[in-house]
């Protein structure tokens, strides 16, 4: 009686089989041929070429990692920040709505974004203060009127780059524990986030002041 | 096929990636993307699912790289993540649809790939198939077992554990899968089939 496939695979791979099967295979050309065939199938599978991904998924991966680590920060400061920013946002919108031909571009250093960031005393660059500032800028940006019309490619790219850099900072902050970041490193990241958010709001604010920018 | 064994990266890159440096993560991605995609494509036979596996694996790498204790285990670590993702996809597919093709080979009953079924499938092919095409004739479970055992080097014990089954289950799956492959790859049996001496076994 011939060895079955499982026994032949065991023989092929050097695994033990019963003595009677071993004896049979030694003298059976058919079983021997079958083992050789099993070897060829294995070799053929191993020889299959690697397949490269059809598209570059890296950007999707980076975004996906952000999507799945939805920020859970800002809890304690949210209410205060939203309230403060709401007032500023309303003031900003009122000003924009009232702006006529007589109102020229506002210097960036006096924009709401600069005001929010500058509201933190120089001596108070603590993490909570930076988080509060960051949150205020987020809310302020959300309160800005939507941009209309066409903007210059360079401006669009600047905005996109700032958004990307903020996203990367967020990725690090959201994985701070996993990454083993120290408090000092986290504080640096928060400061970077505030600076980036400030730049972003300033660019978008300037764009509203001068749509052709 | 180089595969995961070539997924070695410089410790400095791993260290940077652990600190959240996304450029370093991108470098890692460039190293493991092709082996992961290949594994997923061979096991799942579906390019869009292979894309999903690569994306999910990459995200897990970003999130859990800090749990990797020894740098030299990086290739095996990546492979384990990717394999688990693939098996997870197979499990979810099983839940969505009770695949008729799985019924015979995944069940504990008799094999459905012996006898006339083999001949029918092989006749349907009507041409010589290569190994990649032949994998399509296997059920998802059998295909996974074949790939993990024959190519990736997992033992039956390990495959059984990965699938929540036993080593015997893996052996049985492999055996039946080879019976099926024998039919669809029939023309691979060439004249050189008996080149070794009988006493070698």
PDB file of N, CA, C and O in Angstrom, chain A residues 150-177:
ATOM      1  N   UNK A 150     -10.542  81.606  -6.119  1.00  0.00           N
ATOM      2  CA  UNK A 150      -9.322  80.865  -6.413  1.00  0.00           C
ATOM      3  C   UNK A 150      -8.151  81.502  -5.686  1.00  0.00           C
ATOM      4  O   UNK A 150      -8.024  82.714  -5.621  1.00  0.00           O
ATOM      5  N   UNK A 151      -7.325  80.659  -5.115  1.00  0.00           N
ATOM      6  CA  UNK A 151      -6.139  81.192  -4.463  1.00  0.00           C
ATOM      7  C   UNK A 151      -4.910  80.719  -5.215  1.00  0.00           C
ATOM      8  O   UNK A 151      -4.959  79.725  -5.955  1.00  0.00           O
ATOM      9  N   UNK A 152      -3.848  81.437  -5.015  1.00  0.00           N
ATOM     10  CA  UNK A 152      -2.620  81.092  -5.722  1.00  0.00           C
ATOM     11  C   UNK A 152      -2.112  79.725  -5.270  1.00  0.00           C
ATOM     12  O   UNK A 152      -2.263  79.338  -4.113  1.00  0.00           O
ATOM     13  N   UNK A 153      -1.491  79.039  -6.219  1.00  0.00           N
ATOM     14  CA  UNK A 153      -0.992  77.698  -5.903  1.00  0.00           C
ATOM     15  C   UNK A 153       0.015  77.740  -4.761  1.00  0.00           C
ATOM     16  O   UNK A 153       0.020  76.871  -3.881  1.00  0.00           O
ATOM     17  N   UNK A 154       0.856  78.765  -4.776  1.00  0.00           N
ATOM     18  CA  UNK A 154       1.873  78.855  -3.732  1.00  0.00           C
ATOM     19  C   UNK A 154       1.229  78.997  -2.356  1.00  0.00           C
ATOM     20  O   UNK A 154       1.676  78.389  -1.376  1.00  0.00           O
ATOM     21  N   UNK A 155       0.153  79.777  -2.301  1.00  0.00           N
ATOM     22  CA  UNK A 155      -0.540  79.946  -1.016  1.00  0.00           C
ATOM     23  C   UNK A 155      -1.194  78.639  -0.593  1.00  0.00           C
ATOM     24  O   UNK A 155      -1.125  78.246   0.583  1.00  0.00           O
ATOM     25  N   UNK A 156      -1.830  77.987  -1.562  1.00  0.00           N
ATOM     26  CA  UNK A 156      -2.464  76.699  -1.251  1.00  0.00           C
ATOM     27  C   UNK A 156      -1.431  75.695  -0.754  1.00  0.00           C
ATOM     28  O   UNK A 156      -1.674  74.931   0.195  1.00  0.00           O
ATOM     29  N   UNK A 157      -0.265  75.712  -1.381  1.00  0.00           N
ATOM     30  CA  UNK A 157       0.783  74.770  -0.964  1.00  0.00           C
ATOM     31  C   UNK A 157       1.296  75.107   0.432  1.00  0.00           C
ATOM     32  O   UNK A 157       1.593  74.218   1.228  1.00  0.00           O
ATOM     33  N   UNK A 158       1.398  76.399   0.703  1.00  0.00           N
ATOM     34  CA  UNK A 158       1.842  76.801   2.038  1.00  0.00           C
ATOM     35  C   UNK A 158       0.871  76.297   3.102  1.00  0.00           C
ATOM     36  O   UNK A 158       1.274  75.751   4.132  1.00  0.00           O
ATOM     37  N   UNK A 159      -0.413  76.485   2.812  1.00  0.00           N
ATOM     38  CA  UNK A 159      -1.436  76.031   3.758  1.00  0.00           C
ATOM     39  C   UNK A 159      -1.371  74.513   3.920  1.00  0.00           C
ATOM     40  O   UNK A 159      -1.411  73.988   5.048  1.00  0.00           O
ATOM     41  N   UNK A 160      -1.243  73.823   2.800  1.00  0.00           N
ATOM     42  CA  UNK A 160      -1.191  72.357   2.857  1.00  0.00           C
ATOM     43  C   UNK A 160       0.035  71.886   3.646  1.00  0.00           C
ATOM     44  O   UNK A 160      -0.043  70.948   4.442  1.00  0.00           O
ATOM     45  N   UNK A 161       1.149  72.569   3.449  1.00  0.00           N
ATOM     46  CA  UNK A 161       2.360  72.167   4.161  1.00  0.00           C
ATOM     47  C   UNK A 161       2.210  72.397   5.666  1.00  0.00           C
ATOM     48  O   UNK A 161       2.605  71.556   6.475  1.00  0.00           O
ATOM     49  N   UNK A 162       1.628  73.525   6.008  1.00  0.00           N
ATOM     50  CA  UNK A 162       1.425  73.798   7.435  1.00  0.00           C
ATOM     51  C   UNK A 162       0.495  72.750   8.053  1.00  0.00           C
ATOM     52  O   UNK A 162       0.736  72.267   9.168  1.00  0.00           O
ATOM     53  N   UNK A 163      -0.547  72.414   7.307  1.00  0.00           N
ATOM     54  CA  UNK A 163      -1.481  71.403   7.825  1.00  0.00           C
ATOM     55  C   UNK A 163      -0.776  70.059   8.002  1.00  0.00           C
ATOM     56  O   UNK A 163      -1.002  69.361   8.996  1.00  0.00           O
ATOM     57  N   UNK A 164       0.067  69.724   7.051  1.00  0.00           N
ATOM     58  CA  UNK A 164       0.802  68.461   7.154  1.00  0.00           C
ATOM     59  C   UNK A 164       1.726  68.454   8.366  1.00  0.00           C
ATOM     60  O   UNK A 164       1.831  67.460   9.091  1.00  0.00           O
ATOM     61  N   UNK A 165       2.395  69.567   8.564  1.00  0.00           N
ATOM     62  CA  UNK A 165       3.340  69.623   9.695  1.00  0.00           C
ATOM     63  C   UNK A 165       2.589  69.553  11.022  1.00  0.00           C
ATOM     64  O   UNK A 165       3.049  68.933  11.977  1.00  0.00           O
ATOM     65  N   UNK A 166       1.434  70.182  11.056  1.00  0.00           N
ATOM     66  CA  UNK A 166       0.619  70.092  12.274  1.00  0.00           C
ATOM     67  C   UNK A 166       0.164  68.646  12.496  1.00  0.00           C
ATOM     68  O   UNK A 166       0.173  68.137  13.629  1.00  0.00           O
ATOM     69  N   UNK A 167      -0.206  68.000  11.413  1.00  0.00           N
ATOM     70  CA  UNK A 167      -0.648  66.600  11.523  1.00  0.00           C
ATOM     71  C   UNK A 167       0.480  65.715  12.065  1.00  0.00           C
ATOM     72  O   UNK A 167       0.246  64.818  12.885  1.00  0.00           O
ATOM     73  N   UNK A 168       1.680  65.978  11.637  1.00  0.00           N
ATOM     74  CA  UNK A 168       2.805  65.178  12.123  1.00  0.00           C
ATOM     75  C   UNK A 168       3.069  65.445  13.602  1.00  0.00           C
ATOM     76  O   UNK A 168       3.360  64.519  14.367  1.00  0.00           O
ATOM     77  N   UNK A 169       2.956  66.688  13.987  1.00  0.00           N
ATOM     78  CA  UNK A 169       3.129  67.009  15.407  1.00  0.00           C
ATOM     79  C   UNK A 169       2.056  66.299  16.233  1.00  0.00           C
ATOM     80  O   UNK A 169       2.333  65.728  17.292  1.00  0.00           O
ATOM     81  N   UNK A 170       0.838  66.330  15.721  1.00  0.00           N
ATOM     82  CA  UNK A 170      -0.265  65.661  16.424  1.00  0.00           C
ATOM     83  C   UNK A 170      -0.011  64.168  16.555  1.00  0.00           C
ATOM     84  O   UNK A 170      -0.321  63.559  17.587  1.00  0.00           O
ATOM     85  N   UNK A 171       0.534  63.595  15.489  1.00  0.00           N
ATOM     86  CA  UNK A 171       0.835  62.160  15.524  1.00  0.00           C
ATOM     87  C   UNK A 171       1.792  61.846  16.673  1.00  0.00           C
ATOM     88  O   UNK A 171       1.597  60.903  17.439  1.00  0.00           O
ATOM     89  N   UNK A 172       2.800  62.670  16.784  1.00  0.00           N
ATOM     90  CA  UNK A 172       3.776  62.441  17.855  1.00  0.00           C
ATOM     91  C   UNK A 172       3.137  62.658  19.224  1.00  0.00           C
ATOM     92  O   UNK A 172       3.349  61.873  20.149  1.00  0.00           O
ATOM     93  N   UNK A 173       2.354  63.716  19.337  1.00  0.00           N
ATOM     94  CA  UNK A 173       1.738  64.004  20.635  1.00  0.00           C
ATOM     95  C   UNK A 173       0.749  62.909  21.038  1.00  0.00           C
ATOM     96  O   UNK A 173       0.671  62.525  22.205  1.00  0.00           O
ATOM     97  N   UNK A 174       0.037  62.406  20.062  1.00  0.00           N
ATOM     98  CA  UNK A 174      -0.945  61.371  20.385  1.00  0.00           C
ATOM     99  C   UNK A 174      -0.303  60.036  20.719  1.00  0.00           C
ATOM    100  O   UNK A 174      -0.960  59.144  21.241  1.00  0.00           O
ATOM    101  N   UNK A 175       0.948  59.900  20.361  1.00  0.00           N
ATOM    102  CA  UNK A 175       1.672  58.678  20.687  1.00  0.00           C
ATOM    103  C   UNK A 175       2.808  58.965  21.659  1.00  0.00           C
ATOM    104  O   UNK A 175       3.810  58.234  21.676  1.00  0.00           O
ATOM    105  N   UNK A 176       2.643  60.012  22.422  1.00  0.00           N
ATOM    106  CA  UNK A 176       3.730  60.443  23.303  1.00  0.00           C
ATOM    107  C   UNK A 176       4.150  59.326  24.267  1.00  0.00           C
ATOM    108  O   UNK A 176       5.349  59.094  24.465  1.00  0.00           O
ATOM    109  N   UNK A 177       3.181  58.660  24.835  1.00  0.00           N
ATOM    110  CA  UNK A 177       3.510  57.592  25.787  1.00  0.00           C
ATOM    111  C   UNK A 177       4.226  56.447  25.089  1.00  0.00           C
ATOM    112  O   UNK A 177       5.234  55.941  25.569  1.00  0.00           O
TER     113      UNK A 177
END
